[in-house]
PDB file of C-alpha atoms in Angstrom:
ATOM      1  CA  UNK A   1      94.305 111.450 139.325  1.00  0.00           C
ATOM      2  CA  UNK A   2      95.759 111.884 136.039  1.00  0.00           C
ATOM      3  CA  UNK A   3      96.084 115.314 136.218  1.00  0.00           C
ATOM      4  CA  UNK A   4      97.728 115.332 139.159  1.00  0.00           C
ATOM      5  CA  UNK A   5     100.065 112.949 138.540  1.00  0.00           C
ATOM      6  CA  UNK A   6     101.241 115.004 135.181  1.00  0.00           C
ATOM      7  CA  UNK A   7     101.481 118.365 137.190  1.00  0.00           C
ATOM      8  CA  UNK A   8     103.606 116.358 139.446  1.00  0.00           C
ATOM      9  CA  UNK A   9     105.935 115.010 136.670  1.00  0.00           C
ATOM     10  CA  UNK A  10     108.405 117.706 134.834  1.00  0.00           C
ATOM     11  CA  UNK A  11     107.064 117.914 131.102  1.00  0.00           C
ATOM     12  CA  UNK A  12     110.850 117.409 130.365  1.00  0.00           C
ATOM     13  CA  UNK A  13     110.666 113.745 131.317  1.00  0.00           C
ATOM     14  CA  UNK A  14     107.416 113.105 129.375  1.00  0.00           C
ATOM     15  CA  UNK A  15     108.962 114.473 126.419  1.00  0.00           C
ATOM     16  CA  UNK A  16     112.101 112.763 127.535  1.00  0.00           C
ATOM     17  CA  UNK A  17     110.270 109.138 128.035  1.00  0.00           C
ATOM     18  CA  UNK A  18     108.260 109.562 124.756  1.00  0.00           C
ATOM     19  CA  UNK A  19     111.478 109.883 122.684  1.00  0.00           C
ATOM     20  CA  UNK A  20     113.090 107.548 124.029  1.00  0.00           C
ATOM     21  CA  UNK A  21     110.240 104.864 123.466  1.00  0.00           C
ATOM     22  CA  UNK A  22     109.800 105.852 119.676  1.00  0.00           C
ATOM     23  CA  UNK A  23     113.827 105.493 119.407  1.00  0.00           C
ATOM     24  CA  UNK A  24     113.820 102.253 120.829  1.00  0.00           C
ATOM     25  CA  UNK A  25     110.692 101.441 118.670  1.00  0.00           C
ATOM     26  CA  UNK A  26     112.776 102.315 115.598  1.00  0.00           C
ATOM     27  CA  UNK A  27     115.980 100.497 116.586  1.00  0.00           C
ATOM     28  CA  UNK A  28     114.253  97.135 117.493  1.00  0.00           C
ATOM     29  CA  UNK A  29     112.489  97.493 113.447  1.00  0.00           C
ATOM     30  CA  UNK A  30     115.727  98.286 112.205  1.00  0.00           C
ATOM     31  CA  UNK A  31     117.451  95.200 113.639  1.00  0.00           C
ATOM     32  CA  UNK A  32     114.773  92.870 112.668  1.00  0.00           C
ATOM     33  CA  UNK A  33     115.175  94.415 109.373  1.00  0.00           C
ATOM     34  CA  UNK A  34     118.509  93.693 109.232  1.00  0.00           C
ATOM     35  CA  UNK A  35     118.261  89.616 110.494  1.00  0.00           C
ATOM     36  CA  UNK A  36     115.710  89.590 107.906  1.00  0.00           C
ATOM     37  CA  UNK A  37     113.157  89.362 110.571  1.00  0.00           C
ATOM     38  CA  UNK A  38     110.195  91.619 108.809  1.00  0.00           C
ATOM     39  CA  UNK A  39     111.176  89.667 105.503  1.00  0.00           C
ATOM     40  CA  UNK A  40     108.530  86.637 106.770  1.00  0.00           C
ATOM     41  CA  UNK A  41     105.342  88.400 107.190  1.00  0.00           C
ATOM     42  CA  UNK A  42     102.631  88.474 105.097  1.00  0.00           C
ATOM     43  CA  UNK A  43     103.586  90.419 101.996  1.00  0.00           C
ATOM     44  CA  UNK A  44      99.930  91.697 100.265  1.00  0.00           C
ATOM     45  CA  UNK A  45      96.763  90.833 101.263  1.00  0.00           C
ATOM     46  CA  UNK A  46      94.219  89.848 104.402  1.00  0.00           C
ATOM     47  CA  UNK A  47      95.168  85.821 103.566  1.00  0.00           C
ATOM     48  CA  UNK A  48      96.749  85.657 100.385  1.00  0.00           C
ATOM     49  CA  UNK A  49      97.342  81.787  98.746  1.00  0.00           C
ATOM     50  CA  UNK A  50      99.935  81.637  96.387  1.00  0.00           C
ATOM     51  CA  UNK A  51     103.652  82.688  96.926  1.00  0.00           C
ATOM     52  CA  UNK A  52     106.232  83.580  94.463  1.00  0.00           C
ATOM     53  CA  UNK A  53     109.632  82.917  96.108  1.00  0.00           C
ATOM     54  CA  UNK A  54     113.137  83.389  95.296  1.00  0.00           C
ATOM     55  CA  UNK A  55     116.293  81.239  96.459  1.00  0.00           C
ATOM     56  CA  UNK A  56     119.988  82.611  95.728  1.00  0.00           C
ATOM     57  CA  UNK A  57     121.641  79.011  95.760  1.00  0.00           C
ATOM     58  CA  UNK A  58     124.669  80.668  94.291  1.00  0.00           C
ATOM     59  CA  UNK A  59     127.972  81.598  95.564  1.00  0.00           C
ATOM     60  CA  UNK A  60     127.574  85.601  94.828  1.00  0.00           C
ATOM     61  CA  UNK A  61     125.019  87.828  95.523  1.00  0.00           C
ATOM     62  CA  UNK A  62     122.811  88.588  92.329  1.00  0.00           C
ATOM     63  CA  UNK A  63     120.826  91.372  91.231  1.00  0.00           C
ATOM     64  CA  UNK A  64     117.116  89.559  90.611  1.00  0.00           C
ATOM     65  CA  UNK A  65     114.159  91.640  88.924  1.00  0.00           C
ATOM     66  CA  UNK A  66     111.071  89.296  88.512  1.00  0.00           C
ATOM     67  CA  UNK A  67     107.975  90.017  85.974  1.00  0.00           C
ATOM     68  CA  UNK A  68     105.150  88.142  86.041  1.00  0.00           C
ATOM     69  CA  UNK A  69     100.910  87.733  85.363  1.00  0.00           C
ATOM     70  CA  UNK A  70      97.953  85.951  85.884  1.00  0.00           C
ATOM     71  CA  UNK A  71      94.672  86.658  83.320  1.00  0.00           C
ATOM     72  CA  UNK A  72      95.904  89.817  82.576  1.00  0.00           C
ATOM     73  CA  UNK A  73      97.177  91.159  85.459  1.00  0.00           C
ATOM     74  CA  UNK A  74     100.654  91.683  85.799  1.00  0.00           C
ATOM     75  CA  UNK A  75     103.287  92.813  88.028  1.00  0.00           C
ATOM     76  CA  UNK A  76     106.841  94.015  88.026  1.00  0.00           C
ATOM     77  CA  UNK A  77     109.020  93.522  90.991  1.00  0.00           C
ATOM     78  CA  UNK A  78     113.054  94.271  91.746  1.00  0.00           C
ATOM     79  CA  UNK A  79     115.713  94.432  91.058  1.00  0.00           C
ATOM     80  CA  UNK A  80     116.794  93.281  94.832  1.00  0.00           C
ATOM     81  CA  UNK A  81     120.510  92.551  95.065  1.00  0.00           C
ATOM     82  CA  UNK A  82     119.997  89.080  96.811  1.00  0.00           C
ATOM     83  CA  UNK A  83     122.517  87.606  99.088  1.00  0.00           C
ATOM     84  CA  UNK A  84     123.803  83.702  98.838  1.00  0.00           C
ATOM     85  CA  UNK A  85     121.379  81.177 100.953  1.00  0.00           C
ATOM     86  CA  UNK A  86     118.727  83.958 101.100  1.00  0.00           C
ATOM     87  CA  UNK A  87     115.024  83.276 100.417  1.00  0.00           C
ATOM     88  CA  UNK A  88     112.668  86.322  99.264  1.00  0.00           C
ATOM     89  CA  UNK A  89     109.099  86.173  99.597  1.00  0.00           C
ATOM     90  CA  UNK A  90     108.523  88.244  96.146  1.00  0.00           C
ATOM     91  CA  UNK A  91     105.236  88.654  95.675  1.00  0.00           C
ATOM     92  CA  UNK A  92     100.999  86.585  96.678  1.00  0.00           C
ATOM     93  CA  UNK A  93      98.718  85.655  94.123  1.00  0.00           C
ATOM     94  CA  UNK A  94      95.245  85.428  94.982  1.00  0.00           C
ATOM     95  CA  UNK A  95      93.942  84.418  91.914  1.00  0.00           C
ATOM     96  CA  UNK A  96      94.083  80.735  90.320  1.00  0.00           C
ATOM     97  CA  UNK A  97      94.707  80.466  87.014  1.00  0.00           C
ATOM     98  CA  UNK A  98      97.875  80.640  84.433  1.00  0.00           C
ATOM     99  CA  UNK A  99     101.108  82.432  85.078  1.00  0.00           C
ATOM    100  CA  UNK A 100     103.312  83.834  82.938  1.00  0.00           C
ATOM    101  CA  UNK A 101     106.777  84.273  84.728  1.00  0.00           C
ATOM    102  CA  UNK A 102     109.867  85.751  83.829  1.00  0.00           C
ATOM    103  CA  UNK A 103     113.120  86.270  85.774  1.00  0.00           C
ATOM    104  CA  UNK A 104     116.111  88.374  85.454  1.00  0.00           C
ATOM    105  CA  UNK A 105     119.492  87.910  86.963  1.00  0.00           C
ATOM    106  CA  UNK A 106     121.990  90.847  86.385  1.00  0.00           C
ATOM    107  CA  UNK A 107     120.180  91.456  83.240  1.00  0.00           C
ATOM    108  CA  UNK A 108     119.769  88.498  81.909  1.00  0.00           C
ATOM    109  CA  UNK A 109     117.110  86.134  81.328  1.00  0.00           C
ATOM    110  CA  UNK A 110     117.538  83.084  83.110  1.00  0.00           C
ATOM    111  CA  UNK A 111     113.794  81.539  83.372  1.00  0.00           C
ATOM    112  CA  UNK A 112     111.041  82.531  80.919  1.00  0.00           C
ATOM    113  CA  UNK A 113     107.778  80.149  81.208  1.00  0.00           C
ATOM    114  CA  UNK A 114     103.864  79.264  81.956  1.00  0.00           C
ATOM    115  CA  UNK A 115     102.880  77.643  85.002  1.00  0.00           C
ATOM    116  CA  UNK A 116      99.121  76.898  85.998  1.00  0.00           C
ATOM    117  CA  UNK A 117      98.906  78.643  89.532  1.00  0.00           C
ATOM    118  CA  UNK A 118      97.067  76.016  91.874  1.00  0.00           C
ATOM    119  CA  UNK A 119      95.013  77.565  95.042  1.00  0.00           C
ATOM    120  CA  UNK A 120      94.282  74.963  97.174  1.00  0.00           C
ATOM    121  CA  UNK A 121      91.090  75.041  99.597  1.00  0.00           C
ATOM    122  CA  UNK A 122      93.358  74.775 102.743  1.00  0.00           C
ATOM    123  CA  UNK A 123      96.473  75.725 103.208  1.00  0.00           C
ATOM    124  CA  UNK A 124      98.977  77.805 100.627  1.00  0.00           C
ATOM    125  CA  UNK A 125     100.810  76.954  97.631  1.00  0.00           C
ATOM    126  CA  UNK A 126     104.104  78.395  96.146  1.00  0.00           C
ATOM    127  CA  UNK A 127     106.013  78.956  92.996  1.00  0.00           C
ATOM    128  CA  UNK A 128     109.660  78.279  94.182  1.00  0.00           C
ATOM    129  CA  UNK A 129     112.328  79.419  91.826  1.00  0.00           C
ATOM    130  CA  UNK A 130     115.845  78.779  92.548  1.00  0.00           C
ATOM    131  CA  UNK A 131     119.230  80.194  90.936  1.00  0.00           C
ATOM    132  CA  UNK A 132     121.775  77.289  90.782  1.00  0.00           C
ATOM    133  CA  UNK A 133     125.134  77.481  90.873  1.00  0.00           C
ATOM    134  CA  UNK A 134     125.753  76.043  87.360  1.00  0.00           C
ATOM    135  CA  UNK A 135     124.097  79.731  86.218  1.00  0.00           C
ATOM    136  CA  UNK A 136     120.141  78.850  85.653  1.00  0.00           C
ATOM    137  CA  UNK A 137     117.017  79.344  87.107  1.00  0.00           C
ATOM    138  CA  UNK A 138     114.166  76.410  87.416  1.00  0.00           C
ATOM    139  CA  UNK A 139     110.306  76.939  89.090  1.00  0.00           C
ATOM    140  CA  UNK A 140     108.532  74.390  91.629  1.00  0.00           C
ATOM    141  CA  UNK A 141     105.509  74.043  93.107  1.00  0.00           C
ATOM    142  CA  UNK A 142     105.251  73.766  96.930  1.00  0.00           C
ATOM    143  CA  UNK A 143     102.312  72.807  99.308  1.00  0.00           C
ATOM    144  CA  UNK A 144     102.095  73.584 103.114  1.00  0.00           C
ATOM    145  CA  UNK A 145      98.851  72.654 105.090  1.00  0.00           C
TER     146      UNK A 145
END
């Protein structure tokens, strides 16, 4: 049945139908890309438990580069140039234990420090830093169930 439905459609149309699917495909990621829409999922790993996130509180976009480890293992990330109001999802630790964290903003340091990561059994935790407006950078801790 398949076969003779194909033989009955012009190849040109299949070819036709195909690109026209993988353009809107690409179009549709492109605009969510651009809302910030892919931005939310899950960054790295199956069900990762600790999130290190970024919040532009200021009035101008910055450029943000973040460094950071846990027991040894350590990872650089940025710069991203990152618009006022925006929130970036920067990077999931699996691993409890002590984090050293550093962050740069247009070169500079602005928040150099040790945190203890906590991974709770349930839910996720977060290390929330924020660039105010008066020009520095502070960490938090956030739960979610």
């Amino acid at each position: 049945m398949v076969r003779r439905y194909l033989a009955a459609v012009d190849r040109r149309y299949l070819v036709a139908g195909v690109v026209g699917a993988v353009g809107v495909a690409i179009t549709a990621a492109l605009v969510a890309l651009k809302l910030g829409l892919l931005r939310r999922l899950p960054l790295i790993g199956p069900d990762p438990d600790h999130l290190i996130e970024l919040r532009n509180e200021r009035d101008q976009p910055q450029n943000v580069a973040v460094e950071y480890e846990v027991d040894g293992d350590g990872m650089e990330h940025g710069p991203w140039r990152i618009k006022p109001g925006e929130i970036w999802g920067v990077s999931r630790v699996t691993t409890p234990g002590t984090m050293s964290l550093t962050v740069t903003v247009d070169g500079e340091t602005e928040l150099d420090e040790e945190t203890e990561i906590p991974i709770p059994d349930e839910g996720s935790s977060a290390t929330v830093v924020t660039l105010h407006e008066a020009g520095f950078a502070t960490s938090s801790l956030r739960f979610e169930d």
